[in-house]
Amino acid sequence: MSQAEPNADLRAANRTRFELELEFVQSLANPFYLHSLAQQGILNQPAFVNFLKYLMYWKEKDYARFILYPHALHHLELLQHAQFRTEIGKDEWREYLNQKQFDHWRTWRDPSRIQTAPATNGTESQPQSAVSETQNAPFTNGT
């Protein structure tokens, strides 16, 4: 057996692992999938929580460039919080997250659809509804 064969096997194994983890991370962009994981109790399993922590390396520039669905990285960040892992199991949260994601996709390229509040003393302020919405749903972070 030559030196090239073990290296080829190792490279193939690494490529397979990379592709599987990439596919899984991208699946996290789907609020219905997150809801399903929560309802099955998977999000509360300690081994799965550790796996989610491990996957945070996808936020690094060298790996993030392969992500096609940026919401996946945002949701991965949210999944680091126990409260979010609990709340996403509720239908209302799934629908809320789905609507926020849809609204982002609908408006992100059209600046005319984005409503901004007038600046006060050189700083921008949020409308009161946005402030109360953020307080009620602390894990939206603009999505």
PDB file of C-alpha atoms in Angstrom:
ATOM      1  CA  MET A   1       0.000   0.000   0.000  1.00  0.00           C
ATOM      2  CA  SER A   2       1.491   3.319  -1.002  1.00  0.00           C
ATOM      3  CA  GLN A   3       1.457   6.596   0.920  1.00  0.00           C
ATOM      4  CA  ALA A   4      -0.949   8.107  -1.639  1.00  0.00           C
ATOM      5  CA  GLU A   5      -3.765   5.649  -0.902  1.00  0.00           C
ATOM      6  CA  PRO A   6      -4.203   6.545   2.799  1.00  0.00           C
ATOM      7  CA  ASN A   7      -4.060  10.256   1.933  1.00  0.00           C
ATOM      8  CA  ALA A   8      -6.690   9.764  -0.755  1.00  0.00           C
ATOM      9  CA  ASP A   9      -8.927   7.907   1.700  1.00  0.00           C
ATOM     10  CA  LEU A  10      -8.465  10.621   4.306  1.00  0.00           C
ATOM     11  CA  ARG A  11      -9.255  13.357   1.790  1.00  0.00           C
ATOM     12  CA  ALA A  12     -12.398  11.509   0.670  1.00  0.00           C
ATOM     13  CA  ALA A  13     -13.520  11.081   4.285  1.00  0.00           C
ATOM     14  CA  ASN A  14     -12.892  14.768   5.021  1.00  0.00           C
ATOM     15  CA  ARG A  15     -14.793  15.809   1.913  1.00  0.00           C
ATOM     16  CA  THR A  16     -17.746  13.625   2.867  1.00  0.00           C
ATOM     17  CA  ARG A  17     -17.801  15.046   6.393  1.00  0.00           C
ATOM     18  CA  PHE A  18     -17.591  18.595   5.020  1.00  0.00           C
ATOM     19  CA  GLU A  19     -20.507  17.991   2.649  1.00  0.00           C
ATOM     20  CA  LEU A  20     -22.682  16.383   5.341  1.00  0.00           C
ATOM     21  CA  GLU A  21     -22.063  19.160   7.838  1.00  0.00           C
ATOM     22  CA  LEU A  22     -22.632  21.826   5.181  1.00  0.00           C
ATOM     23  CA  GLU A  23     -25.941  20.244   4.213  1.00  0.00           C
ATOM     24  CA  PHE A  24     -27.030  20.015   7.841  1.00  0.00           C
ATOM     25  CA  VAL A  25     -26.064  23.616   8.660  1.00  0.00           C
ATOM     26  CA  GLN A  26     -27.966  24.852   5.613  1.00  0.00           C
ATOM     27  CA  SER A  27     -31.035  22.889   6.681  1.00  0.00           C
ATOM     28  CA  LEU A  28     -31.113  25.056   9.808  1.00  0.00           C
ATOM     29  CA  ALA A  29     -32.377  27.931   7.641  1.00  0.00           C
ATOM     30  CA  ASN A  30     -35.782  26.219   7.540  1.00  0.00           C
ATOM     31  CA  PRO A  31     -37.988  27.246  10.521  1.00  0.00           C
ATOM     32  CA  PHE A  32     -40.227  24.217   9.941  1.00  0.00           C
ATOM     33  CA  TYR A  33     -37.233  21.897  10.273  1.00  0.00           C
ATOM     34  CA  LEU A  34     -36.179  23.613  13.503  1.00  0.00           C
ATOM     35  CA  HIS A  35     -39.729  23.275  14.785  1.00  0.00           C
ATOM     36  CA  SER A  36     -39.708  19.568  13.953  1.00  0.00           C
ATOM     37  CA  LEU A  37     -36.401  19.034  15.763  1.00  0.00           C
ATOM     38  CA  ALA A  38     -37.794  20.815  18.814  1.00  0.00           C
ATOM     39  CA  GLN A  39     -41.025  18.823  18.851  1.00  0.00           C
ATOM     40  CA  GLN A  40     -39.080  15.559  18.666  1.00  0.00           C
ATOM     41  CA  GLY A  41     -37.002  16.661  21.675  1.00  0.00           C
ATOM     42  CA  ILE A  42     -33.765  16.554  19.696  1.00  0.00           C
ATOM     43  CA  LEU A  43     -32.848  20.159  20.477  1.00  0.00           C
ATOM     44  CA  ASN A  44     -32.745  19.381  24.201  1.00  0.00           C
ATOM     45  CA  GLN A  45     -30.388  16.413  23.976  1.00  0.00           C
ATOM     46  CA  PRO A  46     -26.971  17.329  25.472  1.00  0.00           C
ATOM     47  CA  ALA A  47     -25.082  15.571  22.663  1.00  0.00           C
ATOM     48  CA  PHE A  48     -27.011  17.566  20.060  1.00  0.00           C
ATOM     49  CA  VAL A  49     -26.423  20.844  21.913  1.00  0.00           C
ATOM     50  CA  ASN A  50     -22.688  20.052  21.891  1.00  0.00           C
ATOM     51  CA  PHE A  51     -22.902  19.313  18.169  1.00  0.00           C
ATOM     52  CA  LEU A  52     -24.510  22.714  17.603  1.00  0.00           C
ATOM     53  CA  LYS A  53     -21.646  24.347  19.510  1.00  0.00           C
ATOM     54  CA  TYR A  54     -19.152  22.449  17.384  1.00  0.00           C
ATOM     55  CA  LEU A  55     -20.844  23.658  14.192  1.00  0.00           C
ATOM     56  CA  MET A  56     -20.191  27.303  15.073  1.00  0.00           C
ATOM     57  CA  TYR A  57     -16.973  27.067  13.049  1.00  0.00           C
ATOM     58  CA  TRP A  58     -19.207  27.545   9.974  1.00  0.00           C
ATOM     59  CA  LYS A  59     -19.471  31.226  10.918  1.00  0.00           C
ATOM     60  CA  GLU A  60     -15.777  31.675  10.139  1.00  0.00           C
ATOM     61  CA  LYS A  61     -15.058  33.377   6.841  1.00  0.00           C
ATOM     62  CA  ASP A  62     -13.300  30.365   5.287  1.00  0.00           C
ATOM     63  CA  TYR A  63     -16.373  28.178   5.813  1.00  0.00           C
ATOM     64  CA  ALA A  64     -19.230  30.702   5.637  1.00  0.00           C
ATOM     65  CA  ARG A  65     -18.469  31.335   1.974  1.00  0.00           C
ATOM     66  CA  PHE A  66     -19.943  27.916   1.159  1.00  0.00           C
ATOM     67  CA  ILE A  67     -23.296  28.677   2.816  1.00  0.00           C
ATOM     68  CA  LEU A  68     -26.055  29.431   0.301  1.00  0.00           C
ATOM     69  CA  TYR A  69     -28.714  30.295   2.891  1.00  0.00           C
ATOM     70  CA  PRO A  70     -27.363  32.961   5.302  1.00  0.00           C
ATOM     71  CA  HIS A  71     -30.295  32.498   7.662  1.00  0.00           C
ATOM     72  CA  ALA A  72     -28.780  29.125   8.488  1.00  0.00           C
ATOM     73  CA  LEU A  73     -25.901  30.846  10.267  1.00  0.00           C
ATOM     74  CA  HIS A  74     -28.250  33.175  12.098  1.00  0.00           C
ATOM     75  CA  HIS A  75     -30.397  30.259  13.230  1.00  0.00           C
ATOM     76  CA  LEU A  76     -27.284  28.328  14.269  1.00  0.00           C
ATOM     77  CA  GLU A  77     -26.398  31.273  16.491  1.00  0.00           C
ATOM     78  CA  LEU A  78     -29.930  31.353  17.939  1.00  0.00           C
ATOM     79  CA  LEU A  79     -29.781  27.613  18.638  1.00  0.00           C
ATOM     80  CA  GLN A  80     -26.927  28.249  21.064  1.00  0.00           C
ATOM     81  CA  HIS A  81     -29.557  29.651  23.469  1.00  0.00           C
ATOM     82  CA  ALA A  82     -31.686  27.249  25.519  1.00  0.00           C
ATOM     83  CA  GLN A  83     -34.652  29.639  25.478  1.00  0.00           C
ATOM     84  CA  PHE A  84     -34.724  29.690  21.673  1.00  0.00           C
ATOM     85  CA  ARG A  85     -34.435  25.889  21.515  1.00  0.00           C
ATOM     86  CA  THR A  86     -37.488  25.689  23.767  1.00  0.00           C
ATOM     87  CA  GLU A  87     -39.548  28.413  22.092  1.00  0.00           C
ATOM     88  CA  ILE A  88     -39.054  27.213  18.499  1.00  0.00           C
ATOM     89  CA  GLY A  89     -41.101  24.146  19.414  1.00  0.00           C
ATOM     90  CA  LYS A  90     -44.185  26.378  19.640  1.00  0.00           C
ATOM     91  CA  ASP A  91     -46.249  26.924  16.508  1.00  0.00           C
ATOM     92  CA  GLU A  92     -46.388  30.684  17.105  1.00  0.00           C
ATOM     93  CA  TRP A  93     -42.588  30.970  17.138  1.00  0.00           C
ATOM     94  CA  ARG A  94     -42.224  28.855  14.031  1.00  0.00           C
ATOM     95  CA  GLU A  95     -44.700  31.078  12.203  1.00  0.00           C
ATOM     96  CA  TYR A  96     -43.080  34.240  13.556  1.00  0.00           C
ATOM     97  CA  LEU A  97     -39.611  33.123  12.431  1.00  0.00           C
ATOM     98  CA  ASN A  98     -40.958  32.016   9.067  1.00  0.00           C
ATOM     99  CA  GLN A  99     -42.670  35.385   8.525  1.00  0.00           C
ATOM    100  CA  LYS A 100     -39.562  37.338   9.529  1.00  0.00           C
ATOM    101  CA  GLN A 101     -37.496  35.274   7.123  1.00  0.00           C
ATOM    102  CA  PHE A 102     -40.006  35.817   4.317  1.00  0.00           C
ATOM    103  CA  ASP A 103     -40.117  39.563   4.976  1.00  0.00           C
ATOM    104  CA  HIS A 104     -36.346  39.723   4.815  1.00  0.00           C
ATOM    105  CA  TRP A 105     -36.236  37.866   1.506  1.00  0.00           C
ATOM    106  CA  ARG A 106     -39.025  40.041   0.124  1.00  0.00           C
ATOM    107  CA  THR A 107     -37.368  43.360   0.935  1.00  0.00           C
ATOM    108  CA  TRP A 108     -33.619  42.870   1.156  1.00  0.00           C
ATOM    109  CA  ARG A 109     -32.844  44.022  -2.399  1.00  0.00           C
ATOM    110  CA  ASP A 110     -35.390  46.828  -2.614  1.00  0.00           C
ATOM    111  CA  PRO A 111     -34.351  49.802  -0.432  1.00  0.00           C
ATOM    112  CA  SER A 112     -37.658  51.570  -1.143  1.00  0.00           C
ATOM    113  CA  ARG A 113     -39.520  48.917   0.864  1.00  0.00           C
ATOM    114  CA  ILE A 114     -37.471  49.470   3.978  1.00  0.00           C
ATOM    115  CA  GLN A 115     -39.108  51.923   6.338  1.00  0.00           C
ATOM    116  CA  THR A 116     -36.714  53.979   8.419  1.00  0.00           C
ATOM    117  CA  ALA A 117     -37.462  56.240  11.331  1.00  0.00           C
ATOM    118  CA  PRO A 118     -36.225  59.846  11.277  1.00  0.00           C
ATOM    119  CA  ALA A 119     -32.884  60.460  12.978  1.00  0.00           C
ATOM    120  CA  THR A 120     -32.846  62.173  16.364  1.00  0.00           C
ATOM    121  CA  ASN A 121     -29.705  63.976  17.572  1.00  0.00           C
ATOM    122  CA  GLY A 122     -27.567  62.195  15.020  1.00  0.00           C
ATOM    123  CA  THR A 123     -28.776  58.735  16.056  1.00  0.00           C
ATOM    124  CA  GLU A 124     -31.466  56.659  14.465  1.00  0.00           C
ATOM    125  CA  SER A 125     -34.372  55.523  16.571  1.00  0.00           C
ATOM    126  CA  GLN A 126     -36.628  52.533  16.136  1.00  0.00           C
ATOM    127  CA  PRO A 127     -40.384  52.912  15.955  1.00  0.00           C
ATOM    128  CA  GLN A 128     -42.068  51.969  19.210  1.00  0.00           C
ATOM    129  CA  SER A 129     -43.604  48.876  17.603  1.00  0.00           C
ATOM    130  CA  ALA A 130     -40.144  47.628  16.612  1.00  0.00           C
ATOM    131  CA  VAL A 131     -38.845  48.198  20.142  1.00  0.00           C
ATOM    132  CA  SER A 132     -41.712  46.295  21.756  1.00  0.00           C
ATOM    133  CA  GLU A 133     -41.446  43.548  19.127  1.00  0.00           C
ATOM    134  CA  THR A 134     -37.757  43.154  19.906  1.00  0.00           C
ATOM    135  CA  GLN A 135     -38.465  42.975  23.608  1.00  0.00           C
ATOM    136  CA  ASN A 136     -41.100  40.275  23.119  1.00  0.00           C
ATOM    137  CA  ALA A 137     -38.940  38.220  20.757  1.00  0.00           C
ATOM    138  CA  PRO A 138     -35.308  38.687  21.811  1.00  0.00           C
ATOM    139  CA  PHE A 139     -33.887  36.245  19.299  1.00  0.00           C
ATOM    140  CA  THR A 140     -34.960  37.834  16.022  1.00  0.00           C
ATOM    141  CA  ASN A 141     -31.791  39.881  15.487  1.00  0.00           C
ATOM    142  CA  GLY A 142     -33.076  41.492  12.313  1.00  0.00           C
ATOM    143  CA  THR A 143     -34.234  38.389  10.455  1.00  0.00           C
TER     144      THR A 143
END
